[in-house]
Short mmCIF file of C-alpha atoms and ligand atoms in Angstrom, two decimals:
data_model
loop_
_atom_site.label_atom_id
_atom_site.label_comp_id
_atom_site.label_asym_id
_atom_site.label_seq_id
_atom_site.Cartn_x
_atom_site.Cartn_y
_atom_site.Cartn_z
CA UNK A 16 19.62 -18.25 1.56
CA UNK A 17 21.33 -16.45 -1.48
CA UNK A 18 21.26 -19.02 -4.47
CA UNK A 19 23.75 -18.38 -7.15
CA UNK A 20 22.49 -16.13 -10.17
CA UNK A 21 21.45 -18.36 -12.98
CA UNK A 22 24.21 -17.93 -15.69
CA UNK A 23 21.62 -17.83 -18.39
CA UNK A 24 20.31 -14.00 -18.22
CA UNK A 25 22.42 -11.10 -18.64
CA UNK A 26 22.86 -8.07 -16.38
CA UNK A 27 21.16 -5.98 -18.89
CA UNK A 28 17.98 -7.97 -18.76
CA UNK A 29 18.32 -8.04 -14.74
CA UNK A 30 15.39 -5.80 -13.82
CA UNK A 31 13.20 -5.81 -11.45
CA UNK A 32 10.12 -6.23 -13.44
CA UNK A 33 11.80 -8.99 -15.67
CA UNK A 34 12.86 -10.18 -12.40
CA UNK A 35 9.21 -10.26 -11.39
CA UNK A 36 7.84 -12.24 -13.97
CA UNK A 37 9.80 -14.53 -14.32
CA UNK A 38 9.43 -15.31 -10.80
CA UNK A 39 5.57 -15.58 -11.70
CA UNK A 40 6.16 -17.56 -14.75
CA UNK A 41 8.04 -20.05 -12.15
CA UNK A 42 5.71 -19.59 -9.27
CA UNK A 43 2.18 -20.59 -11.99
CA UNK A 44 4.14 -23.50 -13.80
CA UNK A 45 5.83 -24.89 -10.21
CA UNK A 46 1.89 -24.84 -8.96
CA UNK A 47 0.29 -26.93 -11.83
CA UNK A 48 3.81 -29.18 -12.22
CA UNK A 49 4.39 -30.19 -8.03
CA UNK A 50 0.64 -29.60 -7.06
CA UNK A 51 1.57 -26.07 -5.38
CA UNK A 52 5.08 -27.19 -4.27
CA UNK A 53 6.58 -24.84 -1.14
CA UNK A 54 9.89 -25.13 -2.03
CA UNK A 55 9.75 -24.25 -5.91
CA UNK A 56 8.72 -20.71 -5.11
CA UNK A 57 11.21 -20.11 -2.31
CA UNK A 58 14.60 -21.10 -4.99
CA UNK A 59 12.63 -18.19 -7.39
CA UNK A 60 12.58 -15.90 -4.69
CA UNK A 61 16.39 -16.59 -4.05
CA UNK A 62 17.04 -16.12 -7.08
CA UNK A 63 15.12 -12.90 -7.71
CA UNK A 64 16.79 -11.50 -4.47
CA UNK A 65 20.53 -12.59 -5.69
CA UNK A 66 19.92 -10.90 -9.20
CA UNK A 67 18.14 -7.70 -7.69
CA UNK A 68 21.25 -7.59 -5.54
CA UNK A 69 23.61 -7.50 -8.99
CA UNK A 70 21.13 -4.79 -10.39
CA UNK A 71 20.69 -2.02 -7.18
CA UNK A 72 23.54 -3.00 -4.75
CA UNK A 73 21.86 0.16 -2.89
CA UNK A 74 18.77 -0.87 -2.74
CA UNK A 75 17.84 -1.65 1.34
CA UNK A 76 14.19 -2.71 0.18
CA UNK A 77 16.45 -5.92 -0.38
CA UNK A 78 17.89 -6.74 2.58
CA UNK A 79 15.87 -8.17 5.25
CA UNK A 80 14.16 -5.35 7.49
CA UNK A 81 15.09 -7.58 10.86
CA UNK A 82 16.98 -11.21 11.27
CA UNK A 83 13.36 -12.75 11.75
CA UNK A 84 12.03 -11.17 7.88
CA UNK A 85 14.23 -14.24 7.03
CA UNK A 86 12.00 -16.48 4.78
CA UNK A 87 9.12 -14.64 5.17
CA UNK A 88 8.61 -14.21 0.92
CA UNK A 89 9.96 -17.86 0.65
CA UNK A 90 5.82 -19.14 0.08
CA UNK A 91 3.12 -16.54 -1.42
CA UNK A 92 0.29 -17.69 -2.83
CA UNK A 93 0.40 -15.70 -6.55
CA UNK A 94 -2.33 -13.44 -7.63
CA UNK A 95 -4.69 -15.25 -9.27
CA UNK A 96 -4.61 -13.70 -12.75
CA UNK A 97 -7.93 -12.13 -13.34
CA UNK A 98 -9.07 -8.91 -11.12
CA UNK A 99 -10.38 -8.07 -8.23
CA UNK A 100 -6.74 -9.39 -7.25
CA UNK A 101 -4.53 -8.84 -10.18
CA UNK A 102 -4.98 -7.14 -12.98
CA UNK A 103 -3.89 -7.74 -17.00
CA UNK A 104 -2.24 -4.07 -17.31
CA UNK A 105 0.99 -2.99 -17.46
CA UNK A 106 2.20 -3.05 -13.62
CA UNK A 107 4.69 0.22 -13.63
CA UNK A 108 7.87 0.14 -12.98
CA UNK A 109 9.74 -0.64 -9.74
CA UNK A 110 11.94 2.45 -9.98
CA UNK A 111 8.34 4.81 -10.35
CA UNK A 112 7.04 2.87 -7.53
CA UNK A 113 9.80 3.71 -5.18
CA UNK A 114 10.67 7.24 -6.54
CA UNK A 115 7.82 8.94 -6.97
CA UNK A 116 5.96 9.02 -3.70
CA UNK A 117 3.94 10.75 -1.30
CA UNK A 118 4.83 10.47 2.59
CA UNK A 119 4.72 13.81 3.97
CA UNK A 120 7.19 12.73 6.81
CA UNK A 121 9.38 12.54 4.87
CA UNK A 122 9.12 15.98 2.66
CA UNK A 123 6.50 16.69 0.43
CA UNK A 124 8.55 16.25 -2.79
CA UNK A 125 7.18 13.12 -5.30
CA UNK A 126 11.48 12.21 -4.59
CA UNK A 127 11.65 13.23 -0.61
CA UNK A 128 10.13 10.12 0.19
CA UNK A 129 12.61 7.76 -1.59
CA UNK A 130 16.02 10.40 -0.86
CA UNK A 131 15.61 11.86 2.94
CA UNK A 132 14.38 8.27 4.34
CA UNK A 133 17.44 6.72 4.57
CA UNK A 134 17.81 6.85 8.76
CA UNK A 135 14.69 5.44 9.04
CA UNK A 136 14.09 3.10 11.26
CA UNK A 137 11.78 -1.02 11.17
CA UNK A 138 12.90 -2.83 14.30
CA UNK A 139 11.55 -2.96 16.65
CA UNK A 140 8.56 -2.41 15.38
CA UNK A 141 4.95 -2.63 17.04
CA UNK A 142 1.50 -1.83 16.56
CA UNK A 143 -0.97 -1.57 19.12
CA UNK A 144 -4.21 -2.67 18.71
CA UNK A 145 -7.00 -0.61 21.10
CA UNK A 146 -10.50 0.54 21.50
CA UNK A 147 -13.49 -1.32 20.75
CA UNK A 148 -11.76 -5.18 20.76
CA UNK A 149 -11.87 -8.04 22.71
CA UNK A 150 -8.10 -8.44 22.72
CA UNK A 151 -6.47 -4.94 22.58
CA UNK A 152 -2.98 -4.46 23.04
CA UNK A 153 0.53 -3.81 21.95
CA UNK A 154 2.31 -6.48 19.95
CA UNK A 155 5.78 -6.96 17.88
CA UNK A 156 5.56 -7.26 14.10
CA UNK A 157 6.70 -10.76 14.54
CA UNK A 158 3.69 -11.74 16.36
CA UNK A 159 1.10 -9.51 14.39
CA UNK A 160 2.17 -11.21 10.81
CA UNK A 161 2.58 -14.95 11.81
CA UNK A 162 -1.07 -16.57 11.88
CA UNK A 163 -1.17 -15.06 7.83
CA UNK A 164 0.30 -16.44 4.71
CA UNK A 165 1.17 -13.40 2.62
CA UNK A 166 0.01 -13.36 -1.05
CA UNK A 167 0.01 -10.94 -3.89
CA UNK A 168 -2.18 -8.98 -5.44
CA UNK A 169 -1.99 -6.72 -8.51
CA UNK A 170 -3.88 -3.24 -7.78
CA UNK A 171 -4.04 -0.38 -9.38
CA UNK A 172 -3.68 2.84 -7.07
CA UNK A 173 -4.83 6.22 -7.64
CA UNK A 174 -3.81 9.56 -6.13
CA UNK A 175 -6.27 12.13 -6.21
CA UNK A 176 -3.95 14.14 -7.70
CA UNK A 177 -5.02 12.21 -10.60
CA UNK A 178 -2.06 10.11 -11.61
CA UNK A 179 -2.36 6.55 -11.23
CA UNK A 180 -0.07 3.23 -11.01
CA UNK A 181 -0.74 -0.60 -10.91
CA UNK A 182 1.30 -2.82 -8.25
CA UNK A 183 2.39 -6.38 -7.20
CA UNK A 184 1.59 -5.91 -3.37
CA UNK A 185 2.70 -8.69 -1.12
CA UNK A 186 0.61 -9.16 2.06
CA UNK A 187 -2.66 -10.40 3.31
CA UNK A 188 -6.41 -9.41 3.43
CA UNK A 189 -7.30 -6.59 6.17
CA UNK A 190 -10.50 -8.31 7.39
CA UNK A 191 -8.31 -11.59 8.93
CA UNK A 192 -6.17 -9.39 11.01
CA UNK A 193 -9.67 -7.65 12.26
CA UNK A 194 -11.45 -11.67 12.96
CA UNK A 195 -8.00 -12.39 15.04
CA UNK A 196 -8.19 -9.44 17.64
CA UNK A 197 -11.98 -9.70 17.83
CA UNK A 198 -13.54 -6.05 17.64
CA UNK A 199 -16.73 -6.04 19.56
CA UNK A 200 -20.00 -4.87 18.30
CA UNK A 201 -19.47 -1.04 19.18
CA UNK A 202 -16.65 -1.03 16.70
CA UNK A 203 -18.45 0.83 13.83
CA UNK A 204 -14.63 2.83 12.66
CA UNK A 205 -11.30 1.52 12.02
CA UNK A 206 -8.72 4.44 13.15
CA UNK A 207 -5.16 4.42 11.35
CA UNK A 208 -2.40 5.79 13.32
CA UNK A 209 1.44 6.56 11.20
CA UNK A 210 4.75 6.30 13.40
CA UNK A 211 6.26 9.22 14.00
CA UNK A 212 9.48 9.03 14.23
CA UNK A 213 11.37 13.38 14.77
CA UNK A 214 14.71 12.46 14.30
CA UNK A 215 14.46 10.47 10.85
CA UNK A 216 11.15 12.39 9.32
CA UNK A 217 12.55 15.71 7.87
CA UNK A 218 8.92 16.21 7.11
CA UNK A 219 7.88 16.43 10.47
CA UNK A 220 10.49 18.12 12.08
CA UNK A 221 10.20 20.82 8.94
CA UNK A 222 8.20 24.43 10.29
CA UNK A 223 6.55 23.93 7.34
CA UNK A 224 4.82 21.24 7.84
CA UNK A 225 1.40 21.21 7.14
CA UNK A 226 -0.50 17.84 8.43
CA UNK A 227 -0.50 17.76 12.36
CA UNK A 228 1.12 14.77 13.25
CA UNK A 229 0.42 11.72 13.26
CA UNK A 230 -1.10 10.95 9.88
CA UNK A 231 -3.92 9.76 10.24
CA UNK A 232 -6.92 8.00 8.64
CA UNK A 233 -10.01 5.73 8.99
CA UNK A 234 -12.54 2.94 7.15
CA UNK A 235 -15.75 1.75 8.06
CA UNK A 236 -15.42 -1.49 10.11
CA UNK A 237 -17.50 -2.75 6.87
CA UNK A 238 -15.13 -1.34 4.56
CA UNK A 239 -12.46 -2.85 6.65
CA UNK A 240 -13.73 -5.88 6.34
CA UNK A 241 -14.38 -6.13 2.73
CA UNK A 242 -12.10 -8.76 0.58
CA UNK A 243 -10.04 -5.97 -1.45
CA UNK A 244 -8.68 -4.39 1.96
CA UNK A 245 -5.21 -5.52 2.38
CA UNK A 246 -1.88 -4.93 4.74
CA UNK A 247 1.10 -5.06 2.64
CA UNK A 248 4.86 -6.23 3.74
CA UNK A 249 6.22 -5.98 0.29
CA UNK A 250 6.00 -4.89 -3.18
CA UNK A 251 7.71 -5.97 -6.30
CA UNK A 252 8.51 -9.42 -4.65
CA UNK A 253 10.09 -7.76 -2.05
CA UNK A 254 10.40 -5.81 1.45
CA UNK A 255 8.29 -2.48 1.13
CA UNK A 256 10.71 0.26 0.72
CA UNK A 257 10.63 2.74 4.01
CA UNK A 258 8.97 5.16 0.91
CA UNK A 259 6.27 2.82 0.19
CA UNK A 260 5.32 2.98 4.01
CA UNK A 261 7.41 0.55 5.87
CA UNK A 262 7.25 -2.25 7.49
CA UNK A 263 3.17 -2.65 7.41
CA UNK A 264 1.09 0.02 5.11
CA UNK A 265 -2.74 0.14 3.82
CA UNK A 266 -3.59 -0.50 0.38
CA UNK A 267 -7.51 0.41 -0.10
CA UNK A 268 -7.43 0.47 -4.22
CA UNK A 269 -11.26 1.87 -4.46
CA UNK A 270 -9.95 5.13 -2.43
CA UNK A 271 -7.94 7.67 -3.40
CA UNK A 272 -4.14 6.85 -2.39
CA UNK A 273 -4.25 9.24 1.04
CA UNK A 274 -6.69 6.51 2.84
CA UNK A 275 -3.43 4.12 1.55
CA UNK A 276 -2.06 4.97 5.31
CA UNK A 277 1.61 4.01 5.51
CA UNK A 278 4.47 2.66 8.20
CA UNK A 279 1.24 1.80 10.59
CA UNK A 280 1.99 1.72 14.34
CA UNK A 281 -1.73 1.86 15.66
CA UNK A 282 -5.39 0.18 15.11
CA UNK A 283 -7.42 1.77 16.97
CA UNK A 284 -11.62 0.20 17.18
CA UNK A 285 -14.15 2.76 17.26
CA UNK A 286 -17.62 3.90 18.19
CA UNK A 287 -17.73 6.68 15.78
CA UNK A 288 -15.58 7.92 13.21
CA UNK A 289 -12.57 9.15 13.49
CA UNK A 290 -11.06 12.61 12.63
CA UNK A 291 -8.10 11.81 9.60
CA UNK A 292 -5.24 13.68 8.01
CA UNK A 293 -6.39 15.32 5.34
CA UNK A 294 -10.28 15.72 6.06
CA UNK A 295 -8.76 18.05 9.57
CA UNK A 296 -6.75 20.24 6.92
CA UNK A 297 -8.90 20.60 4.35
CA UNK A 298 -12.60 19.18 4.76
CA UNK A 299 -13.91 20.61 1.04
CA UNK A 300 -11.07 18.99 -0.72
CA UNK A 301 -10.65 15.28 1.22
CA UNK A 302 -13.67 13.33 2.70
CA UNK A 303 -14.05 10.91 4.73
CA UNK A 304 -14.84 8.37 2.22
CA UNK A 305 -12.13 9.24 -1.14
CA UNK A 306 -13.94 6.51 -2.88
CA UNK A 307 -12.45 7.31 -6.69
CA UNK A 308 -15.08 8.67 -8.53
CA UNK A 309 -14.83 10.40 -12.00
CA UNK A 310 -18.27 12.80 -11.75
CA UNK A 311 -16.93 14.58 -8.35
CA UNK A 312 -14.46 16.71 -8.36
CA UNK A 313 -10.99 18.20 -6.13
CA UNK A 314 -11.48 21.87 -6.17
CA UNK A 315 -8.20 21.42 -7.68
CA UNK A 316 -7.98 18.05 -9.62
CA UNK A 317 -10.93 16.54 -11.96
CA UNK A 318 -10.67 13.45 -11.74
CA UNK A 319 -12.28 11.72 -14.58
CA UNK A 320 -9.23 11.35 -16.15
CA UNK A 321 -5.96 9.83 -15.03
CA UNK A 322 -2.02 9.74 -16.01
CA UNK A 323 -1.04 6.73 -15.77
CA UNK A 324 2.75 6.25 -14.95
CA UNK A 325 5.66 6.61 -15.99
CA UNK A 326 5.14 9.09 -18.54
CA UNK A 327 7.23 10.24 -21.34
CA UNK A 328 8.10 12.53 -23.65
CA UNK A 329 5.69 10.83 -26.29
CA UNK A 330 2.90 9.98 -24.05
CA UNK A 331 1.57 11.37 -21.28
CA UNK A 332 -0.76 8.30 -20.80
CA UNK A 333 -4.25 9.75 -19.89
CA UNK A 334 -7.01 7.31 -19.20
CA UNK A 335 -10.08 7.62 -17.99
CA UNK A 336 -11.01 7.35 -14.36
CA UNK A 337 -13.72 4.24 -13.42
CA UNK A 338 -15.91 4.59 -10.43
CA UNK A 339 -14.68 3.05 -7.03
CA UNK A 340 -10.84 2.73 -9.72
CA UNK A 341 -12.80 0.03 -11.14
CA UNK A 342 -13.57 -2.57 -7.96
CA UNK A 343 -16.99 -1.56 -8.34
CA UNK A 344 -18.08 -5.06 -8.40
CA UNK A 345 -16.90 -5.58 -4.95
CA UNK A 346 -17.74 -2.58 -3.63
CA UNK A 347 -20.28 -0.50 -4.77
CA UNK A 348 -22.53 -2.36 -2.39
CA UNK A 349 -21.28 -0.70 0.80
CA UNK A 350 -22.54 2.54 -0.60
CA UNK A 351 -25.88 2.02 -1.58
CA UNK A 352 -28.11 4.28 -0.34
CA UNK A 353 -25.96 7.38 0.00
CA UNK A 354 -24.92 10.56 -1.99
CA UNK A 355 -21.70 10.27 -3.18
CA UNK A 356 -20.91 13.73 -4.76
CA UNK A 357 -21.75 14.36 -0.36
CA UNK A 358 -20.27 12.04 0.81
CA UNK A 359 -16.68 12.19 -0.98
N1 MTE B 23 2.01 8.34 6.21
C1 MTE B 23 1.50 8.44 5.40
N2 MTE B 23 0.72 7.40 4.82
C2 MTE B 23 0.35 8.27 2.73
C3 MTE B 23 0.71 9.43 2.88
C4 MTE B 23 1.74 10.27 3.96
O1 MTE B 23 1.94 11.68 3.35
N3 MTE B 23 1.99 9.40 5.10
N4 MTE B 23 0.49 10.02 1.33
C5 MTE B 23 -1.09 9.25 0.90
C6 MTE B 23 -0.74 9.22 -0.25
S1 MTE B 23 -1.32 10.54 -0.90
C7 MTE B 23 -0.79 8.56 -1.51
S2 MTE B 23 -1.12 8.27 -3.43
C8 MTE B 23 -0.25 7.25 -1.01
C9 MTE B 23 1.19 6.43 -1.81
O2 MTE B 23 1.19 5.11 -2.04
P1 MTE B 23 3.12 5.12 -2.76
O3 MTE B 23 3.72 6.41 -2.16
O4 MTE B 23 3.43 3.90 -2.18
O5 MTE B 23 3.21 4.95 -4.09
O6 MTE B 23 0.74 6.73 -0.16
C10 MTE B 23 -0.51 7.59 0.97
N5 MTE B 23 -0.43 6.77 2.40
MO1 MO B 24 -2.13 10.74 -2.79
#
């Protein structure tokens, strides 16, 4: 599948960012010149895969998680060039996106998920669809993904710990998946659950672990159906690394990062509001809604500013935090009449 590395690219130039940017250009010009021909993006991606191999030979994220993934990323609809599915803010470099993580199943330090997830298995993978839905069942991930065209979205990610990133995801709208399984009129909430792989997850085995596994999150059904809610299977043009929630994770960009649950194995449609992991642990700190809000502070972190990663010695890169993380136009109507200080 891989083609030869183009001779005009110096190895020193090959970073996931530069390759990624080149691919974006390629997709755009390809799209205008050829009316969106499907072959060209595939070629650009093959070159990207090859270049990335040269740049990071040990990077498992670039190896297909299973043979059936081969070709999955061949035709991706690039993000449009304007908000809300794209932002012109600088992308967070790939190395920070994959090395500065919260994934407590692998440990509590930011470097634990990348350093300690080497044994994590993503194949075979199935997702159970349960509860108030016409087509419940346990589906292989290949069948879950089959009908969905993959697209790219560049979103801000704001963690409740007051840092943020800008990440180019690949995936499909959560609403499209929900419609397929036909929720009943009683489905007012959607609950998500992360896999528990005791043997590969040191954080799950740890006697100091603070979470009651599995990690669980939830959305109101109208939040889940919002056009911004996204199921990601990749980032920076390739498969999700384990530490970012392989093989499939949620991305809800107007909410604090902890709502964006990783490595999903269960989607449960419910009548009533589900319990969620952080809310169970510390309800006064972590609400069910968890909408990004610069006026409602967390007891330990002010929320009116954020550190845009990566920081360096010369700049802390502190920027103001925006209500709904800057996605108010798309989501403010969901909370009309609600007291956001009470429903934090
Ligand atoms: N299963 C699971 N999902 C999780 C977490 C976790 O610990 N376990 N951490 C959350 C938090 S706090 C954040 S900020 C984001 C981080 O996503 P990233 O590491 O891909 O940037 O994942 C969220 N999803
Ligand atoms: Mo977070």
